[in-house]
mmCIF file of C-alpha atoms in Angstrom:
data_model
loop_
_atom_site.group_PDB
_atom_site.id
_atom_site.type_symbol
_atom_site.label_atom_id
_atom_site.label_comp_id
_atom_site.label_asym_id
_atom_site.label_seq_id
_atom_site.Cartn_x
_atom_site.Cartn_y
_atom_site.Cartn_z
ATOM 1 C CA MET A 154 6.541 3.536 5.423
ATOM 2 C CA LYS A 155 5.826 5.458 8.631
ATOM 3 C CA TYR A 156 7.254 8.584 10.199
ATOM 4 C CA ASP A 157 8.194 8.354 13.884
ATOM 5 C CA ILE A 158 7.863 11.908 15.127
ATOM 6 C CA GLU A 159 9.542 11.194 18.472
ATOM 7 C CA ARG A 160 12.677 9.739 16.874
ATOM 8 C CA ASP A 161 12.428 11.987 13.801
ATOM 9 C CA HIS A 162 12.956 9.201 11.297
ATOM 10 C CA ILE A 163 11.175 7.342 8.547
ATOM 11 C CA GLU A 164 10.707 3.671 9.411
ATOM 12 C CA MET A 165 10.268 0.976 6.783
ATOM 13 C CA SER A 166 11.206 -2.603 6.007
ATOM 14 C CA VAL A 167 13.824 -3.665 3.487
ATOM 15 C CA ARG A 168 11.163 -5.262 1.313
ATOM 16 C CA GLU A 169 9.000 -2.139 1.398
ATOM 17 C CA LEU A 170 11.936 0.064 0.422
ATOM 18 C CA CYS A 171 12.975 -2.156 -2.477
ATOM 19 C CA GLU A 172 9.462 -2.614 -3.842
ATOM 20 C CA SER A 173 8.732 1.108 -3.595
ATOM 21 C CA ALA A 174 11.991 2.102 -5.274
ATOM 22 C CA LEU A 175 12.197 -0.534 -8.013
ATOM 23 C CA LEU A 176 8.682 -1.566 -8.956
ATOM 24 C CA HIS A 177 8.241 -0.880 -12.658
ATOM 25 C CA GLY A 178 6.637 -2.226 -15.811
ATOM 26 C CA ASP A 179 3.052 -2.848 -16.876
ATOM 27 C CA ILE A 180 -0.225 -3.584 -15.163
ATOM 28 C CA ASP A 181 -0.942 -7.191 -16.027
ATOM 29 C CA CYS A 182 -3.945 -8.974 -14.540
ATOM 30 C CA HIS A 183 -2.284 -12.310 -15.389
ATOM 31 C CA ARG A 184 1.014 -11.530 -13.658
ATOM 32 C CA SER A 185 0.475 -9.579 -10.470
ATOM 33 C CA LEU A 186 2.859 -8.879 -7.640
ATOM 34 C CA SER A 187 0.366 -10.453 -5.245
ATOM 35 C CA ASN A 188 0.890 -13.780 -6.988
ATOM 36 C CA LEU A 189 4.609 -13.478 -6.386
ATOM 37 C CA ARG A 190 4.048 -12.769 -2.718
ATOM 38 C CA ASP A 191 1.724 -15.746 -2.376
ATOM 39 C CA ARG A 192 4.328 -17.938 -4.052
ATOM 40 C CA ALA A 193 6.994 -16.716 -1.639
ATOM 41 C CA ALA A 194 4.738 -17.487 1.310
ATOM 42 C CA ASP A 195 4.157 -21.005 -0.001
ATOM 43 C CA GLY A 196 7.928 -21.493 -0.202
ATOM 44 C CA GLN A 197 8.587 -20.974 3.505
ATOM 45 C CA LYS A 198 9.211 -24.679 4.094
ATOM 46 C CA ALA A 199 11.718 -24.740 1.243
ATOM 47 C CA HIS A 200 13.513 -21.798 2.883
ATOM 48 C CA GLN A 201 13.825 -23.682 6.141
ATOM 49 C CA LYS A 202 14.974 -26.848 4.379
ATOM 50 C CA LEU A 203 17.823 -24.986 2.673
ATOM 51 C CA GLN A 204 18.829 -23.044 5.753
ATOM 52 C CA THR A 205 19.168 -26.175 7.886
ATOM 53 C CA SER A 206 21.204 -27.971 5.211
ATOM 54 C CA PHE A 207 24.113 -25.483 5.222
ATOM 55 C CA GLY A 208 25.635 -26.616 8.518
ATOM 56 C CA ALA A 209 26.715 -25.102 11.818
ATOM 57 C CA LEU A 210 28.412 -22.030 10.316
ATOM 58 C CA TYR A 211 25.155 -20.881 8.804
ATOM 59 C CA HIS A 212 23.100 -18.329 10.734
ATOM 60 C CA SER A 213 19.537 -18.029 9.426
ATOM 61 C CA GLU A 214 16.979 -15.223 9.749
ATOM 62 C CA VAL A 215 19.473 -12.656 11.016
ATOM 63 C CA GLU A 216 17.893 -9.343 12.023
ATOM 64 C CA LEU A 217 19.695 -6.322 10.586
ATOM 65 C CA HIS A 218 18.918 -2.617 10.595
ATOM 66 C CA ASN A 219 20.438 0.665 9.581
ATOM 67 C CA THR A 220 19.908 4.384 10.117
ATOM 68 C CA SER A 221 21.042 6.681 7.316
ATOM 69 C CA LYS A 222 20.557 10.361 6.627
ATOM 70 C CA LEU A 223 19.704 11.645 3.165
ATOM 71 C CA ASP A 224 18.952 15.326 2.527
ATOM 72 C CA GLU A 225 18.047 16.012 6.168
ATOM 73 C CA VAL A 226 15.728 12.968 6.344
ATOM 74 C CA TYR A 227 16.648 10.047 8.593
ATOM 75 C CA PHE A 228 15.712 6.572 7.372
ATOM 76 C CA TYR A 229 15.521 3.614 9.741
ATOM 77 C CA VAL A 230 15.266 0.437 7.650
ATOM 78 C CA LYS A 231 15.132 -3.083 9.061
ATOM 79 C CA GLY A 232 14.643 -6.663 7.977
ATOM 80 C CA ARG A 233 15.909 -10.218 8.227
ATOM 81 C CA ALA A 234 18.659 -11.655 6.067
ATOM 82 C CA ASP A 235 17.851 -15.220 5.042
ATOM 83 C CA GLY A 236 21.341 -16.327 5.988
ATOM 84 C CA ILE A 237 24.853 -15.197 6.939
ATOM 85 C CA ILE A 238 28.052 -17.272 6.888
ATOM 86 C CA CYS A 239 31.328 -16.212 8.485
ATOM 87 C CA HIS A 240 34.359 -18.348 7.538
ATOM 88 C CA ASN A 241 37.916 -17.249 8.325
ATOM 89 C CA GLY A 242 36.775 -13.660 8.723
ATOM 90 C CA ASN A 243 34.988 -13.598 5.344
ATOM 91 C CA TYR A 244 31.262 -12.966 5.307
ATOM 92 C CA THR A 245 28.614 -14.199 2.877
ATOM 93 C CA VAL A 246 25.075 -12.811 2.922
ATOM 94 C CA ASP A 247 22.299 -14.941 1.399
ATOM 95 C CA GLU A 248 18.978 -14.062 -0.133
ATOM 96 C CA ILE A 249 16.949 -17.237 -0.792
ATOM 97 C CA LYS A 250 14.101 -17.176 -3.285
ATOM 98 C CA THR A 251 11.764 -20.056 -4.015
ATOM 99 C CA VAL A 252 10.613 -20.045 -7.625
ATOM 100 C CA GLY A 253 8.672 -22.180 -10.047
ATOM 101 C CA GLU A 254 8.699 -20.838 -13.570
ATOM 102 C CA LYS A 255 12.230 -19.476 -13.720
ATOM 103 C CA GLN A 256 11.722 -17.292 -16.740
ATOM 104 C CA PHE A 257 8.885 -15.567 -14.910
ATOM 105 C CA TYR A 258 11.466 -14.354 -12.375
ATOM 106 C CA SER A 259 13.997 -13.071 -14.889
ATOM 107 C CA GLY A 260 12.873 -9.445 -15.029
ATOM 108 C CA ILE A 261 11.558 -7.179 -12.300
ATOM 109 C CA VAL A 262 11.794 -9.772 -9.551
ATOM 110 C CA ASP A 263 15.523 -10.277 -10.087
ATOM 111 C CA ARG A 264 15.996 -6.574 -9.452
ATOM 112 C CA LEU A 265 13.992 -6.764 -6.275
ATOM 113 C CA HIS A 266 15.961 -9.765 -5.056
ATOM 114 C CA THR A 267 19.265 -8.054 -5.734
ATOM 115 C CA ALA A 268 18.116 -4.895 -4.003
ATOM 116 C CA GLN A 269 17.059 -6.778 -0.868
ATOM 117 C CA LEU A 270 20.361 -8.669 -0.805
ATOM 118 C CA TYR A 271 22.424 -5.511 -1.193
ATOM 119 C CA CYS A 272 20.514 -3.804 1.617
ATOM 120 C CA TYR A 273 21.318 -6.627 4.017
ATOM 121 C CA ALA A 274 24.914 -6.753 2.792
ATOM 122 C CA TYR A 275 25.307 -3.023 3.414
ATOM 123 C CA PHE A 276 23.760 -3.229 6.872
ATOM 124 C CA LEU A 277 26.156 -6.038 7.778
ATOM 125 C CA CYS A 278 29.157 -4.072 6.507
ATOM 126 C CA ARG A 279 28.135 -1.089 8.617
ATOM 127 C CA THR A 280 27.517 -3.234 11.706
ATOM 128 C CA LYS A 281 30.753 -5.232 11.432
ATOM 129 C CA GLU A 282 32.839 -2.408 9.864
ATOM 130 C CA LEU A 283 33.648 -4.585 6.844
ATOM 131 C CA ALA A 284 35.284 -3.503 3.600
ATOM 132 C CA GLY A 285 32.937 -5.759 1.631
ATOM 133 C CA VAL A 286 31.033 -9.057 1.618
ATOM 134 C CA ASN A 287 30.057 -11.893 -0.692
ATOM 135 C CA ALA A 288 26.459 -11.294 -1.772
ATOM 136 C CA ARG A 289 24.701 -14.475 -2.849
ATOM 137 C CA ILE A 290 21.241 -15.089 -4.300
ATOM 138 C CA ILE A 291 20.001 -18.669 -4.123
ATOM 139 C CA TYR A 292 17.129 -19.748 -6.349
ATOM 140 C CA TYR A 293 15.339 -22.909 -5.266
ATOM 141 C CA ASN A 294 12.873 -24.383 -7.749
ATOM 142 C CA VAL A 295 10.008 -25.842 -5.718
ATOM 143 C CA ASP A 296 8.869 -27.901 -8.718
ATOM 144 C CA ASP A 297 12.036 -29.922 -9.319
ATOM 145 C CA GLY A 298 14.344 -29.096 -6.377
ATOM 146 C CA GLU A 299 16.997 -27.534 -8.603
ATOM 147 C CA ILE A 300 19.216 -24.889 -6.947
ATOM 148 C CA GLU A 301 21.039 -21.994 -8.633
ATOM 149 C CA TYR A 302 23.664 -19.777 -6.970
ATOM 150 C CA HIS A 303 24.552 -16.241 -8.062
ATOM 151 C CA GLU A 304 27.421 -14.818 -6.005
ATOM 152 C CA LYS A 305 29.399 -11.592 -6.191
ATOM 153 C CA TYR A 306 31.835 -9.758 -3.939
ATOM 154 C CA VAL A 307 30.621 -6.197 -3.322
ATOM 155 C CA THR A 308 32.534 -3.428 -1.543
ATOM 156 C CA VAL A 309 30.966 -1.304 1.157
ATOM 157 C CA GLU A 310 31.316 1.776 -1.076
ATOM 158 C CA GLU A 311 29.361 0.079 -3.878
ATOM 159 C CA LEU A 312 26.702 -1.032 -1.406
ATOM 160 C CA ARG A 313 26.432 2.427 0.125
ATOM 161 C CA ASN A 314 25.973 4.103 -3.263
ATOM 162 C CA TYR A 315 23.356 1.519 -4.266
ATOM 163 C CA TYR A 316 21.471 1.857 -0.966
ATOM 164 C CA HIS A 317 21.404 5.658 -1.092
ATOM 165 C CA GLN A 318 20.144 5.456 -4.656
ATOM 166 C CA LEU A 319 17.187 3.412 -3.399
ATOM 167 C CA LEU A 320 16.518 5.959 -0.665
ATOM 168 C CA SER A 321 16.644 8.836 -3.140
ATOM 169 C CA VAL A 322 13.736 7.340 -5.099
ATOM 170 C CA VAL A 323 11.439 7.293 -2.035
ATOM 171 C CA LEU A 324 12.714 10.588 -0.606
ATOM 172 C CA TRP A 325 9.724 12.624 -1.830
ATOM 173 C CA ARG A 326 7.322 10.204 -0.144
ATOM 174 C CA ALA A 327 9.335 10.366 3.071
ATOM 175 C CA ARG A 328 9.175 14.173 3.038
ATOM 176 C CA PHE A 329 5.420 14.021 2.426
ATOM 177 C CA LEU A 330 4.902 11.732 5.436
ATOM 178 C CA ARG A 331 7.174 13.845 7.612
ATOM 179 C CA GLU A 332 5.205 16.963 6.722
ATOM 180 C CA ARG A 333 1.989 15.065 7.477
ATOM 181 C CA MET A 334 3.048 14.240 11.020
ATOM 182 C CA ARG A 335 4.867 17.499 11.779
ATOM 183 C CA GLU A 336 2.391 19.957 10.297
ATOM 184 C CA ARG A 337 -0.832 18.559 8.846
ATOM 185 C CA MET A 338 -1.852 16.270 11.717
ATOM 186 C CA PRO A 339 -1.369 18.987 14.378
ATOM 187 C CA ALA A 340 -3.451 21.281 12.156
ATOM 188 C CA ALA A 341 -6.187 18.635 11.960
ATOM 189 C CA ALA A 342 -6.166 18.200 15.741
ATOM 190 C CA SER A 343 -6.582 21.907 16.418
ATOM 191 C CA ALA A 344 -8.859 22.987 13.544
ATOM 192 C CA PRO A 345 -12.194 24.570 14.536
ATOM 193 C CA PHE A 346 -15.587 23.318 13.415
ATOM 194 C CA PRO A 347 -16.019 24.479 9.806
ATOM 195 C CA TYR A 348 -19.381 26.184 10.384
ATOM 196 C CA SER A 349 -20.154 29.267 12.449
ATOM 197 C CA SER A 350 -22.681 27.499 14.668
ATOM 198 C CA LEU A 351 -23.504 24.020 15.952
ATOM 199 C CA ARG A 352 -26.945 22.486 16.327
ATOM 200 C CA ASP A 353 -27.675 20.769 19.629
ATOM 201 C CA SER A 354 -27.877 17.368 17.952
ATOM 202 C CA GLN A 355 -24.535 17.955 16.245
ATOM 203 C CA THR A 356 -22.871 18.899 19.515
ATOM 204 C CA GLU A 357 -24.052 15.674 21.124
ATOM 205 C CA MET A 358 -23.002 13.520 18.173
ATOM 206 C CA ILE A 359 -19.545 15.098 17.981
ATOM 207 C CA LYS A 360 -18.972 14.530 21.694
ATOM 208 C CA GLU A 361 -20.068 10.897 21.473
ATOM 209 C CA CYS A 362 -17.852 10.215 18.435
ATOM 210 C CA TYR A 363 -14.920 11.996 20.004
ATOM 211 C CA ARG A 364 -15.214 9.971 23.217
ATOM 212 C CA ASP A 365 -15.841 6.551 21.652
ATOM 213 C CA ILE A 366 -12.975 6.857 19.157
ATOM 214 C CA LYS A 367 -10.608 7.458 22.044
ATOM 215 C CA GLN A 368 -11.998 4.491 23.961
ATOM 216 C CA GLY A 369 -12.070 2.221 20.912
ATOM 217 C CA ASN A 370 -15.826 1.656 21.149
ATOM 218 C CA ARG A 371 -18.449 1.100 18.469
ATOM 219 C CA LEU A 372 -21.038 3.867 18.238
ATOM 220 C CA PHE A 373 -24.478 3.537 16.619
ATOM 221 C CA CYS A 374 -26.206 6.824 15.797
ATOM 222 C CA GLN A 375 -29.778 7.285 14.622
ATOM 223 C CA ALA A 376 -30.758 10.796 13.636
ATOM 224 C CA PRO A 377 -33.146 12.541 11.215
ATOM 225 C CA THR A 378 -32.065 13.512 7.723
ATOM 226 C CA GLY A 379 -30.620 16.990 7.367
ATOM 227 C CA ILE A 380 -29.078 17.541 10.801
ATOM 228 C CA GLY A 381 -25.513 17.268 9.480
ATOM 229 C CA LYS A 382 -24.520 13.687 10.376
ATOM 230 C CA THR A 383 -21.690 13.569 7.834
ATOM 231 C CA ILE A 384 -19.740 16.533 9.175
ATOM 232 C CA SER A 385 -20.637 15.573 12.759
ATOM 233 C CA THR A 386 -18.839 12.238 12.385
ATOM 234 C CA LEU A 387 -16.029 13.284 10.059
ATOM 235 C CA TYR A 388 -14.966 16.290 12.137
ATOM 236 C CA PRO A 389 -14.282 14.436 15.424
ATOM 237 C CA SER A 390 -12.686 11.588 13.477
ATOM 238 C CA VAL A 391 -10.279 13.962 11.759
ATOM 239 C CA LYS A 392 -9.419 15.580 15.092
ATOM 240 C CA ARG A 393 -8.722 12.200 16.695
ATOM 241 C CA MET A 394 -6.610 11.192 13.723
ATOM 242 C CA GLY A 395 -4.679 14.433 14.147
ATOM 243 C CA GLU A 396 -4.073 13.468 17.765
ATOM 244 C CA GLY A 397 -2.487 10.202 16.632
ATOM 245 C CA LEU A 398 -5.337 7.800 17.447
ATOM 246 C CA ALA A 399 -5.772 6.673 13.835
ATOM 247 C CA ASP A 400 -3.813 6.536 10.592
ATOM 248 C CA LYS A 401 -6.753 6.681 8.186
ATOM 249 C CA ILE A 402 -10.489 7.246 8.102
ATOM 250 C CA PHE A 403 -12.776 5.184 5.864
ATOM 251 C CA TYR A 404 -16.138 6.774 5.115
ATOM 252 C CA LEU A 405 -18.354 3.996 3.744
ATOM 253 C CA THR A 406 -21.540 4.655 1.803
ATOM 254 C CA SER A 407 -23.437 3.072 -1.072
ATOM 255 C CA LYS A 408 -24.867 6.366 -2.336
ATOM 256 C CA ALA A 409 -23.169 8.737 -4.762
ATOM 257 C CA SER A 410 -24.947 11.699 -3.139
ATOM 258 C CA ILE A 411 -23.451 10.871 0.274
ATOM 259 C CA ARG A 412 -20.003 10.428 -1.287
ATOM 260 C CA ARG A 413 -20.312 13.935 -2.706
ATOM 261 C CA GLU A 414 -21.424 15.232 0.681
ATOM 262 C CA ALA A 415 -18.465 13.633 2.480
ATOM 263 C CA TYR A 416 -16.132 14.912 -0.242
ATOM 264 C CA GLY A 417 -17.497 18.408 0.247
ATOM 265 C CA ALA A 418 -17.159 18.113 4.031
ATOM 266 C CA ILE A 419 -13.433 17.485 3.635
ATOM 267 C CA GLY A 420 -13.189 20.682 1.613
ATOM 268 C CA LYS A 421 -15.047 22.613 4.326
ATOM 269 C CA MET A 422 -12.750 21.255 7.051
ATOM 270 C CA ASN A 423 -9.662 22.095 5.018
ATOM 271 C CA ASP A 424 -10.951 25.622 4.489
ATOM 272 C CA ALA A 425 -11.162 25.845 8.290
ATOM 273 C CA GLY A 426 -7.549 24.665 8.638
ATOM 274 C CA SER A 427 -7.581 20.850 8.835
ATOM 275 C CA ARG A 428 -5.223 20.202 5.872
ATOM 276 C CA VAL A 429 -6.177 16.558 5.297
ATOM 277 C CA PHE A 430 -6.055 14.709 1.972
ATOM 278 C CA GLY A 431 -9.224 12.925 0.837
ATOM 279 C CA ILE A 432 -10.074 10.615 -2.049
ATOM 280 C CA VAL A 433 -13.203 8.997 -3.457
ATOM 281 C CA LEU A 434 -12.705 5.419 -4.658
ATOM 282 C CA SER A 435 -15.030 4.324 -7.445
ATOM 283 C CA ALA A 436 -15.501 0.995 -9.214
ATOM 284 C CA ARG A 437 -13.234 -0.042 -12.077
ATOM 285 C CA GLU A 438 -16.151 0.248 -14.525
ATOM 286 C CA GLN A 439 -16.708 3.878 -13.532
ATOM 287 C CA MET A 440 -13.016 4.786 -13.652
ATOM 288 C CA CYS A 441 -11.968 3.049 -16.871
ATOM 289 C CA ILE A 442 -11.117 5.429 -19.745
ATOM 290 C CA ASN A 443 -10.324 2.669 -22.246
ATOM 291 C CA GLU A 444 -13.408 2.786 -24.467
ATOM 292 C CA GLY A 445 -12.232 -0.186 -26.507
ATOM 293 C CA ALA A 446 -12.081 -2.369 -23.402
ATOM 294 C CA LYS A 447 -15.659 -1.465 -22.474
ATOM 295 C CA LYS A 448 -16.896 -2.549 -25.904
ATOM 296 C CA ARG A 449 -15.219 -5.961 -25.802
ATOM 297 C CA GLY A 450 -17.581 -7.380 -23.211
ATOM 298 C CA GLY A 451 -16.771 -9.833 -20.471
ATOM 299 C CA ARG A 452 -14.946 -8.885 -17.309
ATOM 300 C CA LEU A 453 -13.359 -5.458 -17.667
ATOM 301 C CA SER A 454 -10.334 -6.494 -15.586
ATOM 302 C CA SER A 455 -9.396 -9.073 -18.253
ATOM 303 C CA ASN A 456 -8.377 -6.117 -20.430
ATOM 304 C CA CYS A 457 -5.914 -4.819 -17.827
ATOM 305 C CA CYS A 458 -2.749 -5.794 -19.650
ATOM 306 C CA PRO A 459 -0.356 -3.883 -21.936
ATOM 307 C CA GLU A 460 -1.544 -5.706 -25.079
ATOM 308 C CA LEU A 461 -5.115 -4.455 -24.676
ATOM 309 C CA CYS A 462 -4.800 -1.179 -22.774
ATOM 310 C CA PRO A 463 -2.345 1.696 -23.392
ATOM 311 C CA TYR A 464 -2.973 2.942 -19.843
ATOM 312 C CA ALA A 465 -1.683 -0.344 -18.425
ATOM 313 C CA LYS A 466 1.575 -0.206 -20.380
ATOM 314 C CA ALA A 467 4.532 1.054 -18.308
ATOM 315 C CA TYR A 468 2.098 2.096 -15.554
ATOM 316 C CA TYR A 469 4.592 1.446 -12.751
ATOM 317 C CA ASP A 470 7.289 3.427 -14.566
ATOM 318 C CA ARG A 471 5.108 6.541 -14.464
ATOM 319 C CA VAL A 472 2.880 6.281 -11.410
ATOM 320 C CA GLY A 473 5.482 7.444 -8.855
ATOM 321 C CA GLY A 474 6.032 10.756 -10.614
ATOM 322 C CA ALA A 475 2.305 11.092 -11.277
ATOM 323 C CA ILE A 476 1.415 10.735 -7.590
ATOM 324 C CA GLU A 477 4.126 13.192 -6.578
ATOM 325 C CA GLU A 478 2.680 15.682 -9.071
ATOM 326 C CA ILE A 479 -1.013 15.220 -8.253
ATOM 327 C CA LEU A 480 -0.416 15.738 -4.523
ATOM 328 C CA LYS A 481 0.856 19.226 -5.366
ATOM 329 C CA LEU A 482 -2.265 20.046 -7.383
ATOM 330 C CA SER A 483 -4.984 19.383 -4.816
ATOM 331 C CA ASP A 484 -5.846 17.900 -1.440
ATOM 332 C CA ARG A 485 -9.045 16.169 -2.671
ATOM 333 C CA PHE A 486 -9.511 13.719 -5.510
ATOM 334 C CA ASP A 487 -12.778 12.485 -7.000
ATOM 335 C CA SER A 488 -13.338 10.308 -10.077
ATOM 336 C CA GLN A 489 -13.553 13.208 -12.540
ATOM 337 C CA PHE A 490 -10.347 14.794 -11.286
ATOM 338 C CA LEU A 491 -8.514 11.451 -11.351
ATOM 339 C CA LYS A 492 -9.705 10.457 -14.824
ATOM 340 C CA LYS A 493 -8.736 13.799 -16.326
ATOM 341 C CA PHE A 494 -5.293 13.696 -14.710
ATOM 342 C CA ALA A 495 -4.718 10.040 -15.587
ATOM 343 C CA LYS A 496 -5.605 10.604 -19.229
ATOM 344 C CA MET A 497 -3.125 13.458 -19.382
ATOM 345 C CA ARG A 498 -0.398 11.240 -17.865
ATOM 346 C CA GLN A 499 -1.454 8.144 -19.873
ATOM 347 C CA ILE A 500 -1.927 5.894 -16.851
ATOM 348 C CA CYS A 501 -4.821 3.848 -15.477
ATOM 349 C CA PRO A 502 -7.060 6.061 -13.304
ATOM 350 C CA TYR A 503 -8.437 3.121 -11.322
ATOM 351 C CA GLU A 504 -5.021 1.830 -10.253
ATOM 352 C CA LEU A 505 -3.894 5.418 -9.704
ATOM 353 C CA SER A 506 -6.771 5.963 -7.272
ATOM 354 C CA LEU A 507 -5.778 2.880 -5.263
ATOM 355 C CA ASP A 508 -2.089 3.803 -5.132
ATOM 356 C CA LEU A 509 -2.853 7.438 -4.339
ATOM 357 C CA SER A 510 -5.188 6.411 -1.508
ATOM 358 C CA GLU A 511 -2.172 5.148 0.453
ATOM 359 C CA LEU A 512 -1.102 8.769 0.932
ATOM 360 C CA CYS A 513 -4.577 10.107 1.685
ATOM 361 C CA ASP A 514 -6.044 10.578 5.155
ATOM 362 C CA VAL A 515 -9.746 10.067 4.382
ATOM 363 C CA ILE A 516 -10.950 7.393 1.940
ATOM 364 C CA ILE A 517 -14.569 7.627 0.778
ATOM 365 C CA CYS A 518 -15.791 4.401 -0.775
ATOM 366 C CA ASP A 519 -18.464 1.738 -1.039
ATOM 367 C CA TYR A 520 -19.046 -0.894 1.667
ATOM 368 C CA ASN A 521 -17.515 -3.555 -0.593
ATOM 369 C CA TYR A 522 -14.027 -2.090 -0.311
ATOM 370 C CA VAL A 523 -14.020 -3.041 3.371
ATOM 371 C CA PHE A 524 -16.496 -5.897 3.831
ATOM 372 C CA SER A 525 -16.379 -7.935 0.626
ATOM 373 C CA PRO A 526 -14.012 -10.942 0.758
ATOM 374 C CA THR A 527 -13.281 -10.631 -2.956
ATOM 375 C CA VAL A 528 -12.891 -6.896 -3.607
ATOM 376 C CA SER A 529 -11.832 -5.536 -0.208
ATOM 377 C CA LEU A 530 -8.669 -3.435 -0.261
ATOM 378 C CA LYS A 531 -5.974 -5.988 0.524
ATOM 379 C CA ARG A 532 -3.329 -3.287 0.823
ATOM 380 C CA TYR A 533 -5.145 -2.202 4.007
ATOM 381 C CA PHE A 534 -6.947 -5.256 5.359
ATOM 382 C CA ASP A 535 -4.767 -8.249 4.454
ATOM 383 C CA GLU A 536 -1.794 -8.529 6.813
ATOM 384 C CA ARG A 537 0.306 -10.148 4.071
ATOM 385 C CA PHE A 538 0.243 -6.781 2.330
ATOM 386 C CA SER A 539 -0.451 -4.203 5.029
ATOM 387 C CA GLY A 540 1.580 -5.667 7.879
ATOM 388 C CA GLY A 541 -1.380 -5.121 10.217
ATOM 389 C CA ARG A 542 0.263 -2.084 11.802
ATOM 390 C CA GLU A 543 -2.149 0.734 10.997
ATOM 391 C CA LYS A 544 -5.173 1.966 12.953
ATOM 392 C CA TYR A 545 -8.380 2.847 11.140
ATOM 393 C CA ILE A 546 -11.636 4.645 11.888
ATOM 394 C CA PHE A 547 -14.684 3.349 9.990
ATOM 395 C CA LEU A 548 -17.674 5.634 9.490
ATOM 396 C CA VAL A 549 -20.496 3.523 8.039
ATOM 397 C CA ASP A 550 -23.320 5.585 6.563
ATOM 398 C CA GLU A 551 -26.772 3.945 6.767
ATOM 399 C CA ALA A 552 -25.359 0.873 8.472
ATOM 400 C CA HIS A 553 -28.818 -0.735 8.526
ATOM 401 C CA ASN A 554 -28.212 -1.583 4.836
ATOM 402 C CA LEU A 555 -25.256 -3.811 5.698
ATOM 403 C CA PRO A 556 -27.201 -7.037 6.431
ATOM 404 C CA ASP A 557 -28.739 -7.043 2.942
ATOM 405 C CA ARG A 558 -25.406 -6.175 1.397
ATOM 406 C CA ALA A 559 -23.714 -8.970 3.360
ATOM 407 C CA ARG A 560 -26.269 -11.474 2.081
ATOM 408 C CA ASP A 561 -25.452 -10.434 -1.477
ATOM 409 C CA ILE A 562 -21.698 -10.542 -0.859
ATOM 410 C CA TYR A 563 -21.666 -13.988 0.727
ATOM 411 C CA SER A 564 -24.307 -15.654 -1.480
ATOM 412 C CA SER A 565 -23.138 -17.604 -4.513
ATOM 413 C CA ILE A 566 -24.746 -16.963 -7.892
ATOM 414 C CA LEU A 567 -25.241 -19.676 -10.510
ATOM 415 C CA SER A 568 -25.649 -18.261 -13.999
ATOM 416 C CA ARG A 569 -27.631 -20.320 -16.519
ATOM 417 C CA ARG A 570 -26.043 -18.393 -19.392
ATOM 418 C CA ALA A 571 -22.557 -19.218 -18.135
ATOM 419 C CA LEU A 572 -23.467 -22.900 -17.853
ATOM 420 C CA GLU A 573 -24.815 -22.887 -21.391
ATOM 421 C CA ARG A 574 -21.561 -21.404 -22.707
ATOM 422 C CA ILE A 575 -19.562 -24.077 -20.912
ATOM 423 C CA TYR A 576 -21.860 -26.837 -22.190
ATOM 424 C CA ALA A 577 -21.532 -25.561 -25.767
ATOM 425 C CA LYS A 578 -17.752 -26.010 -25.602
ATOM 426 C CA LEU A 579 -17.948 -29.633 -24.469
#
């Protein structure tokens, strides 16, 4: 979801709208939404096979869009319908889903499929000025080739009410993003330096950062401890972000003391008028408040399911309201703040920190969240999830440590104890 300040509208895809509005249920490490997305990507050939089998009347991958106004907010939503058929003036809109284990798709995913279909059906009705259309979901089982059809005639009034209901769920987020671009980013661009005076070395560093961010260059700085490197890199980065040259800033450091310093620098800049939101991301082990899970041993993430963790149960039912509330309480969020709030709301603080980070301007975290192939933040750095549309500034503290960290990240480890456990089961 992005706010286009020139056109004064919120822009998002149909899939993004439906997932944001309808995602619900538990955190379950064995049944993640990413697995569903990977499965859908693997089914692209099956999509094409079905689409070409329907004949000349079938139009596949039809681009549709719509602009609607809800409570003074304009939403521009776009996407591609899998297929549209027009026969004797009657229209059918298709949503094709490739599945494997059918029962796995009988809950939340069915709702998402229906929502996507109804969005496309509504857009078509508005474009063609139709009274209604046939809305059809086609399930194709990639394991056995079986096909199921679910078809229903839906009026334009029903589709409009359903679509506006989806928009109403994401309205608070749209208002937050609109305020960010209209008010908070201009404030960040014009905010003064948060201290009364500047050292010569700070002046030079700020100028270099400010120039190289605009030009898209990499800048390597070497300076003595204590001259104020953190604020001297964060301040010009925040200003450039306020000017529209970046969507987020990642401050990367392996030290807790530097994380606290960067966190404090955000507070100083906000006191001076910047109005940015910042968050510190910590490891799952540090964020977990399920004491029973910590005592069980093994990988902590294996306990992230509703049977073993009360904070995983119904997480997605509660997290939307929790994020809306926490954004009104503060503009900075560290691990202590998040854990206290999450315990009060009975939700997982680790997952909350990740979801909340999407609405923050500055993310303070360890190198691994960007550089590790296994734990990097896929919502930002994997185009299957992020769309590859955003622009980021990376501030890497003590970058000379990266080679050693990279060796650790990309080196395999063979555990004798693990081998012994496997051998004992043979």
